PDB file of C-alpha atoms and ligand atoms in Angstrom:
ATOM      1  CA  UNK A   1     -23.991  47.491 -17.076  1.00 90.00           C
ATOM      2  CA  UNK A   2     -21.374  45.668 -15.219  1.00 95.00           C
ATOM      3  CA  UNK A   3     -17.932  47.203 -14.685  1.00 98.00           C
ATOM      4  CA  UNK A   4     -14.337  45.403 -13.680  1.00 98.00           C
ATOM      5  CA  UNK A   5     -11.669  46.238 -12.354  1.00 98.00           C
ATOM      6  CA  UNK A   6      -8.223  44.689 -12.847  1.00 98.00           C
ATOM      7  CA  UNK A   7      -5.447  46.071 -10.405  1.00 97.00           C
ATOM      8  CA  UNK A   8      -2.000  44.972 -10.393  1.00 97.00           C
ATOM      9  CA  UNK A   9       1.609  47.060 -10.070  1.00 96.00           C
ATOM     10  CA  UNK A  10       2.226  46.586 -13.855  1.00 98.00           C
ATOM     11  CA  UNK A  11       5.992  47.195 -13.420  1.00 97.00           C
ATOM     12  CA  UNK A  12       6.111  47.145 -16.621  1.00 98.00           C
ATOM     13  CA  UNK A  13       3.320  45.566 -18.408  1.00 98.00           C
ATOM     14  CA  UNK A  14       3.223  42.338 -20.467  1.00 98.00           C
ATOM     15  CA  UNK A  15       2.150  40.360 -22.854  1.00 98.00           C
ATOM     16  CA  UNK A  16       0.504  37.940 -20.034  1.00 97.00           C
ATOM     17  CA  UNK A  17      -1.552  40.665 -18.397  1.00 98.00           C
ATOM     18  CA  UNK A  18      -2.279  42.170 -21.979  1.00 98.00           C
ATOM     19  CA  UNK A  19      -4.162  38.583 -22.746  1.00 98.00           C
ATOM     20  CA  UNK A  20      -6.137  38.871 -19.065  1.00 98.00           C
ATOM     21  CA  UNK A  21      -6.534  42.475 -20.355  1.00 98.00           C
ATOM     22  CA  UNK A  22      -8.068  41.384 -23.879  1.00 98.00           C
ATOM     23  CA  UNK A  23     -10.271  38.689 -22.246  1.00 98.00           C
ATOM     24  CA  UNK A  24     -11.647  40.394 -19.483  1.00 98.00           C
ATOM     25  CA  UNK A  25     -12.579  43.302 -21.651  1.00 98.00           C
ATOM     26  CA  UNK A  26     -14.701  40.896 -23.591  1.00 98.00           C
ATOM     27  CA  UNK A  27     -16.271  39.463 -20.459  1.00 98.00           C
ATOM     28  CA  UNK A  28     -17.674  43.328 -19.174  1.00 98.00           C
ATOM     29  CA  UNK A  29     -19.225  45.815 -20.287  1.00 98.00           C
ATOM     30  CA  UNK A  30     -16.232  47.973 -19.318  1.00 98.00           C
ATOM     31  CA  UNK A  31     -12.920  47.266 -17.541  1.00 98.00           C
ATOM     32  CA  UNK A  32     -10.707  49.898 -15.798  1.00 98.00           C
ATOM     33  CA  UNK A  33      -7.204  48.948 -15.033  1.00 98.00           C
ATOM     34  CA  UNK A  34      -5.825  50.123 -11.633  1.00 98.00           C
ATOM     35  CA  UNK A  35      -2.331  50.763 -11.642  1.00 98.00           C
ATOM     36  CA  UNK A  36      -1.807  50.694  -7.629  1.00 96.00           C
ATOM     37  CA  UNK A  37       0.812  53.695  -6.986  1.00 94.00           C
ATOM     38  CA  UNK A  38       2.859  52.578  -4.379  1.00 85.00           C
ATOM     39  CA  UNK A  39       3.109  48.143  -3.802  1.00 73.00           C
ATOM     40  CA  UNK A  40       5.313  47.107  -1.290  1.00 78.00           C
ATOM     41  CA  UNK A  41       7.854  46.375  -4.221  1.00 78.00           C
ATOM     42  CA  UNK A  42      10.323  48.084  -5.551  1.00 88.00           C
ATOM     43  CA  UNK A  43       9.847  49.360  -8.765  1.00 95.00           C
ATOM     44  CA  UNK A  44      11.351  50.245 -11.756  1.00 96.00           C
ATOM     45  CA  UNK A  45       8.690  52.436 -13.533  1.00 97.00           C
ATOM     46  CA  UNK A  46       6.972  55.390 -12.068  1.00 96.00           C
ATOM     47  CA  UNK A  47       3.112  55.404 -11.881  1.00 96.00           C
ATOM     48  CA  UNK A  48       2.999  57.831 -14.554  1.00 97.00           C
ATOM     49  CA  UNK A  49       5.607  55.376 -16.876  1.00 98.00           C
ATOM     50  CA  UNK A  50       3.078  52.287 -15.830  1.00 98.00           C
ATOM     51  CA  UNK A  51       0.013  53.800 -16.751  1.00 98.00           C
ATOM     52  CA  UNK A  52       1.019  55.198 -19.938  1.00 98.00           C
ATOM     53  CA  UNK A  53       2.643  52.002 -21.219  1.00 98.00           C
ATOM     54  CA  UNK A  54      -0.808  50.187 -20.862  1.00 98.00           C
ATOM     55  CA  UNK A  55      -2.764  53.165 -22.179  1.00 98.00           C
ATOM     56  CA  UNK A  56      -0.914  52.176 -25.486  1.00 98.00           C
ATOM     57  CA  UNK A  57      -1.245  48.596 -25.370  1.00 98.00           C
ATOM     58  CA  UNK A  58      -4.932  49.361 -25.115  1.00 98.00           C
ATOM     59  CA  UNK A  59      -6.230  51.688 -27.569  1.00 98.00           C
ATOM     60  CA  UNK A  60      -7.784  48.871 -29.535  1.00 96.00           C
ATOM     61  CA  UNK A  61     -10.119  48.655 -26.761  1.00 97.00           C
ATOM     62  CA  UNK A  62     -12.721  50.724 -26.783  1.00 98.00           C
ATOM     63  CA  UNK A  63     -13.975  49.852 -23.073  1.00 98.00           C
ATOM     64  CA  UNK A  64     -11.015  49.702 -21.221  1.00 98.00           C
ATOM     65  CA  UNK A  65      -9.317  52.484 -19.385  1.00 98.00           C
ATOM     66  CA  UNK A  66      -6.304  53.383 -17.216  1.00 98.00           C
ATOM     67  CA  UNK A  67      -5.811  54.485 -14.387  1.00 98.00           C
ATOM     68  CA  UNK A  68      -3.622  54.642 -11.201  1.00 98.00           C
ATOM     69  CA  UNK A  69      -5.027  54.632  -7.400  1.00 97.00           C
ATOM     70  CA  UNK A  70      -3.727  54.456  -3.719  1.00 96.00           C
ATOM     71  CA  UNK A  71      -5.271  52.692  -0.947  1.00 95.00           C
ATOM     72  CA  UNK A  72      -7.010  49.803  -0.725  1.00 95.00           C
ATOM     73  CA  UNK A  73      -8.207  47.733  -3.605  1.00 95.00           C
ATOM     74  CA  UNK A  74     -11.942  47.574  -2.294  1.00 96.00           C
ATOM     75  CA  UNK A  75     -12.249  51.220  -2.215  1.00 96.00           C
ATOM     76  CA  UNK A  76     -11.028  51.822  -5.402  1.00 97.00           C
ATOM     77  CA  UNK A  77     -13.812  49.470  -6.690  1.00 97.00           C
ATOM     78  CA  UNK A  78     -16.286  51.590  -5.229  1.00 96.00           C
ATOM     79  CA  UNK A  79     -15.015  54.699  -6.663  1.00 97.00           C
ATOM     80  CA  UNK A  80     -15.312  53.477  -9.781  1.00 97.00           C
ATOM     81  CA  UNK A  81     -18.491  51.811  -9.381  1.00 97.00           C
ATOM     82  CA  UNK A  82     -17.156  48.119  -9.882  1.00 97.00           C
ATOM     83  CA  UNK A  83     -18.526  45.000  -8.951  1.00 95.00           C
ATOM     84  CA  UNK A  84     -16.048  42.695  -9.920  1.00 97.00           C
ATOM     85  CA  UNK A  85     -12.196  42.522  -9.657  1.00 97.00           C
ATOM     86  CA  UNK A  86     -10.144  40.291 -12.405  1.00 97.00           C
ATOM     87  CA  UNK A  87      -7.101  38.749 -11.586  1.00 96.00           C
ATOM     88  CA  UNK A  88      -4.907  36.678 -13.273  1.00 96.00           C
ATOM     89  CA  UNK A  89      -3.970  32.737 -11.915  1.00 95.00           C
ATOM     90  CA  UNK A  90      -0.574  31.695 -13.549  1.00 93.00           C
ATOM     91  CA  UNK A  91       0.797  29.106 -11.069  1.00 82.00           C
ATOM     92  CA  UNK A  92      -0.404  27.189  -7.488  1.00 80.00           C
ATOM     93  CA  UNK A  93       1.419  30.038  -5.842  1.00 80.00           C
ATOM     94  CA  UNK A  94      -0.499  32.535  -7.206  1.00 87.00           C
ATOM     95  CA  UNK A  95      -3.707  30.737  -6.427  1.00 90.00           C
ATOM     96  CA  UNK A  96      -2.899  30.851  -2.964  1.00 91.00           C
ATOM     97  CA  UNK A  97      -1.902  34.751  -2.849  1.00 90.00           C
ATOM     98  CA  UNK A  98      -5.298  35.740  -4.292  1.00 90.00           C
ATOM     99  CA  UNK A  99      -7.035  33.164  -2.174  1.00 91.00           C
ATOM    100  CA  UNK A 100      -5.946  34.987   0.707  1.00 92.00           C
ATOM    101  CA  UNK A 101      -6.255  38.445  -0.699  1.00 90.00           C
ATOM    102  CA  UNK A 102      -9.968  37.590  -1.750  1.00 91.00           C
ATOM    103  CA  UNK A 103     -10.912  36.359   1.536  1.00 92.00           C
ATOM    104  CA  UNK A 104      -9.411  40.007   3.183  1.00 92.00           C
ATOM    105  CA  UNK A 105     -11.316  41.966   0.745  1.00 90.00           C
ATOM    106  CA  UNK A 106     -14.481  39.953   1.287  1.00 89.00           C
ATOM    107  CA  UNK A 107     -13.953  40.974   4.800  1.00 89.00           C
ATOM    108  CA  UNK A 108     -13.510  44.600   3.579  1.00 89.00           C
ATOM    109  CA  UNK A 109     -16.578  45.035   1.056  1.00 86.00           C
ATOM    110  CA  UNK A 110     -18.719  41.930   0.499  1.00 90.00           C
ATOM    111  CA  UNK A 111     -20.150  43.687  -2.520  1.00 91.00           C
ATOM    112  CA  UNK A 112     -16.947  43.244  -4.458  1.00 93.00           C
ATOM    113  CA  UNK A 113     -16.799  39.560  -6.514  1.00 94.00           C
ATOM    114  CA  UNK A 114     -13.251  38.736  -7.366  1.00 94.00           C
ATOM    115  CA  UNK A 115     -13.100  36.491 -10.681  1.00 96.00           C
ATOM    116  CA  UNK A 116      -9.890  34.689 -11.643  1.00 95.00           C
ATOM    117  CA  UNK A 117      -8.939  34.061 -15.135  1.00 97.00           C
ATOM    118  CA  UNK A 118      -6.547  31.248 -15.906  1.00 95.00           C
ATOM    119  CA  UNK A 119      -3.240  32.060 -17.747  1.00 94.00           C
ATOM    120  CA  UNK A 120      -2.736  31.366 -21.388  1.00 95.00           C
ATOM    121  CA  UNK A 121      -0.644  28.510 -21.723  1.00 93.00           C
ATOM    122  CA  UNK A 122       2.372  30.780 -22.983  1.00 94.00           C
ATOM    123  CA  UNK A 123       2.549  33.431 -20.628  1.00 95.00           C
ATOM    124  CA  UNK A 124       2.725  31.241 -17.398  1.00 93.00           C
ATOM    125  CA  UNK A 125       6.172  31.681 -16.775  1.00 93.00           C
ATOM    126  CA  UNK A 126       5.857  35.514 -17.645  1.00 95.00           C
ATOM    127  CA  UNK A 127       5.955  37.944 -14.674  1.00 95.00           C
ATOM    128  CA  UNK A 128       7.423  41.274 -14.323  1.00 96.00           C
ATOM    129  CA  UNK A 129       9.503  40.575 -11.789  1.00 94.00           C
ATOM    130  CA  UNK A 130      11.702  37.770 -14.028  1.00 95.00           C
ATOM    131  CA  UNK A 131      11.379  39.890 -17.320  1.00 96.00           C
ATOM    132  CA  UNK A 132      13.481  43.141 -16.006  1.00 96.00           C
ATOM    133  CA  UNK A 133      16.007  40.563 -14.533  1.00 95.00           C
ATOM    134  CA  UNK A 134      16.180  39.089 -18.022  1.00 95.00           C
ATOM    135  CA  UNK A 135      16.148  42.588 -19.845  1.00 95.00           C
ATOM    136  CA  UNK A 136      18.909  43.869 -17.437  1.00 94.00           C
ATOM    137  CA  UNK A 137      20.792  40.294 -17.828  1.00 93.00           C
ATOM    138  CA  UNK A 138      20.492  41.564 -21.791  1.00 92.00           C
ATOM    139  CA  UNK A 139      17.854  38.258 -22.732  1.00 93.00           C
ATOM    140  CA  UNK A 140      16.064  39.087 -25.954  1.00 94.00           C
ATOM    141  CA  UNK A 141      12.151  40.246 -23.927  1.00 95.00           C
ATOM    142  CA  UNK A 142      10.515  41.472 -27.709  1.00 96.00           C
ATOM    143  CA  UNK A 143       8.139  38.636 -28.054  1.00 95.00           C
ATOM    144  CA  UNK A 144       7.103  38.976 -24.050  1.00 97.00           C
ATOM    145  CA  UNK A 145       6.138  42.928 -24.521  1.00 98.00           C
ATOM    146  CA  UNK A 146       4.732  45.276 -27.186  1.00 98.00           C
ATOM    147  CA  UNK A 147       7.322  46.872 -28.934  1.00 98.00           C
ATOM    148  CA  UNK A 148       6.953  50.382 -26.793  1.00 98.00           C
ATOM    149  CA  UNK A 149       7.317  48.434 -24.122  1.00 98.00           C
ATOM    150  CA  UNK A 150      10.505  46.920 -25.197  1.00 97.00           C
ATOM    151  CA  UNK A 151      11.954  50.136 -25.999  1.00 96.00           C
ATOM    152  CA  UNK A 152      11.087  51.671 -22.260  1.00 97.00           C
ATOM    153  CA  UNK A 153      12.561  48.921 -21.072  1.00 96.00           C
ATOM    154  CA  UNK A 154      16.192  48.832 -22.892  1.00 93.00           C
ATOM    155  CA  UNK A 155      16.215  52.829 -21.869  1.00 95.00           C
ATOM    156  CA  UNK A 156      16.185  51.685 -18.075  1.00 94.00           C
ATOM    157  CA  UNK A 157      18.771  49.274 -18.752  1.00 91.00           C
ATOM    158  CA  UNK A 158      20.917  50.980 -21.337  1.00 81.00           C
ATOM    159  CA  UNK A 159      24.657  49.710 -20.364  1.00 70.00           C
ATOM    160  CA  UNK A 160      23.094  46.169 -20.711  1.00 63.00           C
ATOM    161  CA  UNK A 161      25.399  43.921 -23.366  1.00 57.00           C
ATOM    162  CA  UNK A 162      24.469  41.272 -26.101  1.00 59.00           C
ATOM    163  CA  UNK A 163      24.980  38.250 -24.839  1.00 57.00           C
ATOM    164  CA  UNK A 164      27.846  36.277 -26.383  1.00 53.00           C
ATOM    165  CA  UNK A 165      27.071  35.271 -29.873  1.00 53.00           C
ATOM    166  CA  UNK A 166      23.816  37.162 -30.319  1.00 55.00           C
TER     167      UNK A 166
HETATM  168  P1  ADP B   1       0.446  42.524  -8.344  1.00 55.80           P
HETATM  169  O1  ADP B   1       1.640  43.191  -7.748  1.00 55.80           O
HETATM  170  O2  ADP B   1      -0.857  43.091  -7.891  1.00 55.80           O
HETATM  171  O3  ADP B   1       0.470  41.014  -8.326  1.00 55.80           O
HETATM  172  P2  ADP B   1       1.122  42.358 -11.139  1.00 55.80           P
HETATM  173  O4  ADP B   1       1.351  43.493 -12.082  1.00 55.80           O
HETATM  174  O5  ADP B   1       2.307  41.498 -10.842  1.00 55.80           O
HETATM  175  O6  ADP B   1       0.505  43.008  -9.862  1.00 55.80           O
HETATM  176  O7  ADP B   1      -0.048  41.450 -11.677  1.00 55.80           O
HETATM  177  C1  ADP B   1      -1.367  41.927 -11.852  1.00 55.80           C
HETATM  178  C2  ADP B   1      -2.278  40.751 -12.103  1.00 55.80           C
HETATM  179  O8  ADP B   1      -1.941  40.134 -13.335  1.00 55.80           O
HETATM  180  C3  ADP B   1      -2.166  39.632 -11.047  1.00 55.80           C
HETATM  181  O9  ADP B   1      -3.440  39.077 -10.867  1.00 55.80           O
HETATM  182  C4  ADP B   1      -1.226  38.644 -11.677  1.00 55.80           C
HETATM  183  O10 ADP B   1      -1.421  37.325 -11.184  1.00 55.80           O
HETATM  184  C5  ADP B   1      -1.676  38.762 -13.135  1.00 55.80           C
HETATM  185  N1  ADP B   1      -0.618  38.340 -14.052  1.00 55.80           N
HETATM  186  C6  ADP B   1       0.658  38.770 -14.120  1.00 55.80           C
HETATM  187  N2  ADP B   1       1.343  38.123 -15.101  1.00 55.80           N
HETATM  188  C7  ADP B   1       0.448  37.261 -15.675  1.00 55.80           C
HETATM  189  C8  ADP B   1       0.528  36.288 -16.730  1.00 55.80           C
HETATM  190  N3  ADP B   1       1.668  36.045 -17.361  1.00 55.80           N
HETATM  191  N4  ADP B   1      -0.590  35.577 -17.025  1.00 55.80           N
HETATM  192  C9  ADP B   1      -1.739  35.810 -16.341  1.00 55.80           C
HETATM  193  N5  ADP B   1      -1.881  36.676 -15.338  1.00 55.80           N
HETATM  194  C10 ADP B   1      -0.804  37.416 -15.006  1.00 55.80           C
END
Protein backbone atom coordinates (compact mmCIF):
# COMPACT_ATOMS: atom_id res chain seq x y z
CA UNK A 1 0.00 0.00 0.00
CA UNK A 2 1.50 3.28 -0.80
CA UNK A 3 0.50 6.40 1.13
CA UNK A 4 0.94 10.40 0.15
CA UNK A 5 1.10 13.11 1.64
CA UNK A 6 0.15 16.56 0.34
CA UNK A 7 1.12 19.53 2.74
CA UNK A 8 0.48 23.03 2.04
CA UNK A 9 -0.93 26.16 4.43
CA UNK A 10 -4.38 25.92 2.71
CA UNK A 11 -5.27 29.50 3.78
CA UNK A 12 -8.18 28.86 2.61
CA UNK A 13 -8.49 26.06 0.25
CA UNK A 14 -9.31 26.07 -3.49
CA UNK A 15 -10.53 24.84 -6.27
CA UNK A 16 -6.75 24.40 -7.68
CA UNK A 17 -5.53 22.33 -4.76
CA UNK A 18 -9.03 20.50 -4.69
CA UNK A 19 -8.05 19.19 -8.47
CA UNK A 20 -4.24 18.13 -7.08
CA UNK A 21 -6.43 16.78 -4.22
CA UNK A 22 -8.83 14.67 -6.62
CA UNK A 23 -5.87 13.46 -8.76
CA UNK A 24 -3.51 12.50 -6.32
CA UNK A 25 -6.12 10.55 -4.47
CA UNK A 26 -6.50 8.51 -7.59
CA UNK A 27 -2.76 8.03 -7.96
CA UNK A 28 -2.41 6.29 -4.04
CA UNK A 29 -3.75 4.08 -2.26
CA UNK A 30 -4.42 6.76 0.37
CA UNK A 31 -3.55 10.48 0.65
CA UNK A 32 -3.44 12.52 3.91
CA UNK A 33 -3.46 16.22 3.62
CA UNK A 34 -1.16 18.13 6.05
CA UNK A 35 -2.38 21.34 6.96
CA UNK A 36 1.12 22.81 8.36
CA UNK A 37 0.00 24.91 11.63
CA UNK A 38 2.12 27.69 11.70
CA UNK A 39 3.96 28.89 7.80
CA UNK A 40 5.92 31.78 7.92
CA UNK A 41 2.77 33.64 6.44
CA UNK A 42 0.31 35.35 7.79
CA UNK A 43 -2.86 33.89 7.79
CA UNK A 44 -6.27 34.44 7.70
CA UNK A 45 -7.80 31.07 8.86
CA UNK A 46 -6.91 29.24 11.97
CA UNK A 47 -5.63 25.61 11.70
CA UNK A 48 -8.78 24.41 13.00
CA UNK A 49 -10.86 26.79 10.14
CA UNK A 50 -8.21 25.20 7.40
CA UNK A 51 -8.63 21.78 8.20
CA UNK A 52 -12.24 21.71 8.46
CA UNK A 53 -12.86 23.55 5.19
CA UNK A 54 -10.97 20.68 3.31
CA UNK A 55 -12.54 17.95 5.43
CA UNK A 56 -15.75 19.10 3.51
CA UNK A 57 -14.42 19.48 0.19
CA UNK A 58 -13.37 15.88 0.65
CA UNK A 59 -15.94 13.63 1.83
CA UNK A 60 -16.38 12.20 -1.63
CA UNK A 61 -13.13 10.68 -1.06
CA UNK A 62 -13.05 7.81 0.61
CA UNK A 63 -9.06 7.67 1.00
CA UNK A 64 -8.19 10.96 1.79
CA UNK A 65 -7.90 12.50 5.18
CA UNK A 66 -7.09 15.73 7.06
CA UNK A 67 -5.03 16.67 9.13
CA UNK A 68 -2.83 19.49 10.61
CA UNK A 69 1.02 19.07 11.81
CA UNK A 70 4.03 21.22 13.07
CA UNK A 71 7.53 20.75 12.27
CA UNK A 72 9.15 19.68 9.50
CA UNK A 73 7.54 18.23 6.44
CA UNK A 74 9.86 15.01 6.41
CA UNK A 75 8.87 14.06 9.81
CA UNK A 76 5.44 14.35 9.35
CA UNK A 77 5.82 11.83 6.45
CA UNK A 78 7.19 9.43 8.71
CA UNK A 79 4.55 9.72 11.22
CA UNK A 80 2.20 8.91 8.95
CA UNK A 81 4.01 6.29 7.25
CA UNK A 82 4.33 8.12 3.76
CA UNK A 83 6.55 7.62 1.06
CA UNK A 84 5.68 10.18 -1.20
CA UNK A 85 4.86 13.94 -0.92
CA UNK A 86 2.49 15.65 -3.78
CA UNK A 87 2.83 19.03 -4.64
CA UNK A 88 1.33 21.10 -6.96
CA UNK A 89 3.52 23.05 -10.07
CA UNK A 90 1.39 26.09 -11.30
CA UNK A 91 4.05 28.47 -12.71
CA UNK A 92 8.24 28.54 -13.34
CA UNK A 93 8.31 30.15 -9.93
CA UNK A 94 6.84 27.53 -8.27
CA UNK A 95 9.04 24.99 -9.96
CA UNK A 96 11.90 26.57 -8.56
CA UNK A 97 10.49 26.83 -4.79
CA UNK A 98 9.85 23.06 -4.70
CA UNK A 99 13.08 22.39 -6.51
CA UNK A 100 14.80 23.78 -3.69
CA UNK A 101 12.53 22.51 -1.00
CA UNK A 102 12.92 18.88 -2.51
CA UNK A 103 16.55 18.99 -2.58
CA UNK A 104 16.46 20.14 1.54
CA UNK A 105 14.19 17.38 2.32
CA UNK A 106 16.23 14.87 0.35
CA UNK A 107 18.93 16.03 2.59
CA UNK A 108 16.55 15.48 5.58
CA UNK A 109 15.02 11.87 4.81
CA UNK A 110 16.12 10.27 1.52
CA UNK A 111 13.25 7.86 1.96
CA UNK A 112 10.71 10.53 1.16
CA UNK A 113 9.97 10.86 -2.99
CA UNK A 114 8.43 14.19 -3.73
CA UNK A 115 6.10 13.95 -6.98
CA UNK A 116 4.87 17.11 -8.70
CA UNK A 117 1.63 17.30 -10.43
CA UNK A 118 1.13 19.91 -13.10
CA UNK A 119 -1.75 22.47 -12.69
CA UNK A 120 -4.97 22.21 -14.58
CA UNK A 121 -4.97 24.65 -17.16
CA UNK A 122 -7.70 26.80 -15.22
CA UNK A 123 -6.46 27.04 -11.90
CA UNK A 124 -2.90 28.39 -12.78
CA UNK A 125 -3.47 31.75 -11.83
CA UNK A 126 -5.37 30.53 -8.60
CA UNK A 127 -3.48 30.88 -5.28
CA UNK A 128 -4.63 31.75 -1.92
CA UNK A 129 -2.72 34.47 -1.48
CA UNK A 130 -4.50 36.55 -4.69
CA UNK A 131 -8.05 35.05 -3.91
CA UNK A 132 -8.49 36.77 -0.22
CA UNK A 133 -7.08 40.01 -1.87
CA UNK A 134 -9.82 39.61 -4.46
CA UNK A 135 -12.56 38.49 -1.85
CA UNK A 136 -11.59 41.46 0.45
CA UNK A 137 -11.36 43.83 -2.84
CA UNK A 138 -15.25 42.35 -3.09
CA UNK A 139 -14.30 40.23 -6.74
CA UNK A 140 -16.96 37.59 -7.27
CA UNK A 141 -14.36 34.14 -5.84
CA UNK A 142 -17.69 31.44 -6.19
CA UNK A 143 -16.42 29.62 -9.17
CA UNK A 144 -12.61 29.53 -7.53
CA UNK A 145 -14.00 27.77 -4.11
CA UNK A 146 -16.75 25.35 -2.99
CA UNK A 147 -19.58 27.11 -1.89
CA UNK A 148 -18.64 26.62 2.10
CA UNK A 149 -15.72 27.97 1.27
CA UNK A 150 -17.13 31.03 -0.23
CA UNK A 151 -19.29 31.62 2.62
CA UNK A 152 -16.14 31.41 5.29
CA UNK A 153 -14.63 33.60 3.28
CA UNK A 154 -17.30 36.64 2.89
CA UNK A 155 -17.64 36.17 6.98
CA UNK A 156 -13.84 37.27 7.25
CA UNK A 157 -14.44 40.01 5.00
CA UNK A 158 -17.93 41.12 5.88
CA UNK A 159 -17.73 45.15 5.38
CA UNK A 160 -16.48 44.24 1.82
CA UNK A 161 -18.84 46.21 -1.00
CA UNK A 162 -20.21 45.16 -4.52
CA UNK A 163 -18.26 46.51 -6.84
CA UNK A 164 -19.87 49.24 -8.96
CA UNK A 165 -22.48 47.85 -11.20
CA UNK A 166 -22.54 44.29 -9.90
P1 LIG B 1 2.39 26.30 0.71
O1 LIG B 1 2.38 27.46 1.66
O2 LIG B 1 3.00 25.06 1.28
O3 LIG B 1 2.88 26.61 -0.68
P2 LIG B 1 -0.28 26.31 -0.37
O4 LIG B 1 -1.55 26.09 0.38
O5 LIG B 1 -0.08 27.67 -0.95
O6 LIG B 1 0.85 25.90 0.63
O7 LIG B 1 -0.14 25.23 -1.51
C1 LIG B 1 -0.06 23.84 -1.25
C2 LIG B 1 0.34 23.13 -2.52
O8 LIG B 1 -0.68 23.27 -3.50
C3 LIG B 1 1.62 23.70 -3.18
O9 LIG B 1 2.32 22.63 -3.74
C4 LIG B 1 1.09 24.63 -4.23
O10 LIG B 1 2.00 24.81 -5.30
C5 LIG B 1 -0.14 23.83 -4.68
N1 LIG B 1 -1.14 24.69 -5.30
C6 LIG B 1 -1.71 25.81 -4.80
N2 LIG B 1 -2.59 26.35 -5.69
C7 LIG B 1 -2.58 25.52 -6.78
C8 LIG B 1 -3.25 25.52 -8.05
N3 LIG B 1 -4.07 26.50 -8.39
N4 LIG B 1 -2.97 24.52 -8.92
C9 LIG B 1 -2.09 23.55 -8.57
N5 LIG B 1 -1.42 23.49 -7.42
C10 LIG B 1 -1.66 24.46 -6.51
Amino acid sequence: MTSAIYPGSFDPVTNGHLDIANRAAALFDELIIGVYDRPSKHLLFSTEERVDLIKKAVTHLPNVRVTSYSGLTVDFAREVKAKVMVRGLRMSSDFEREFEMALMNKNLDRDVELVCLMTSLEFQFLSSSLLKEACELGGDINDLVPKHVAAALKKKFPQTRKRVGK
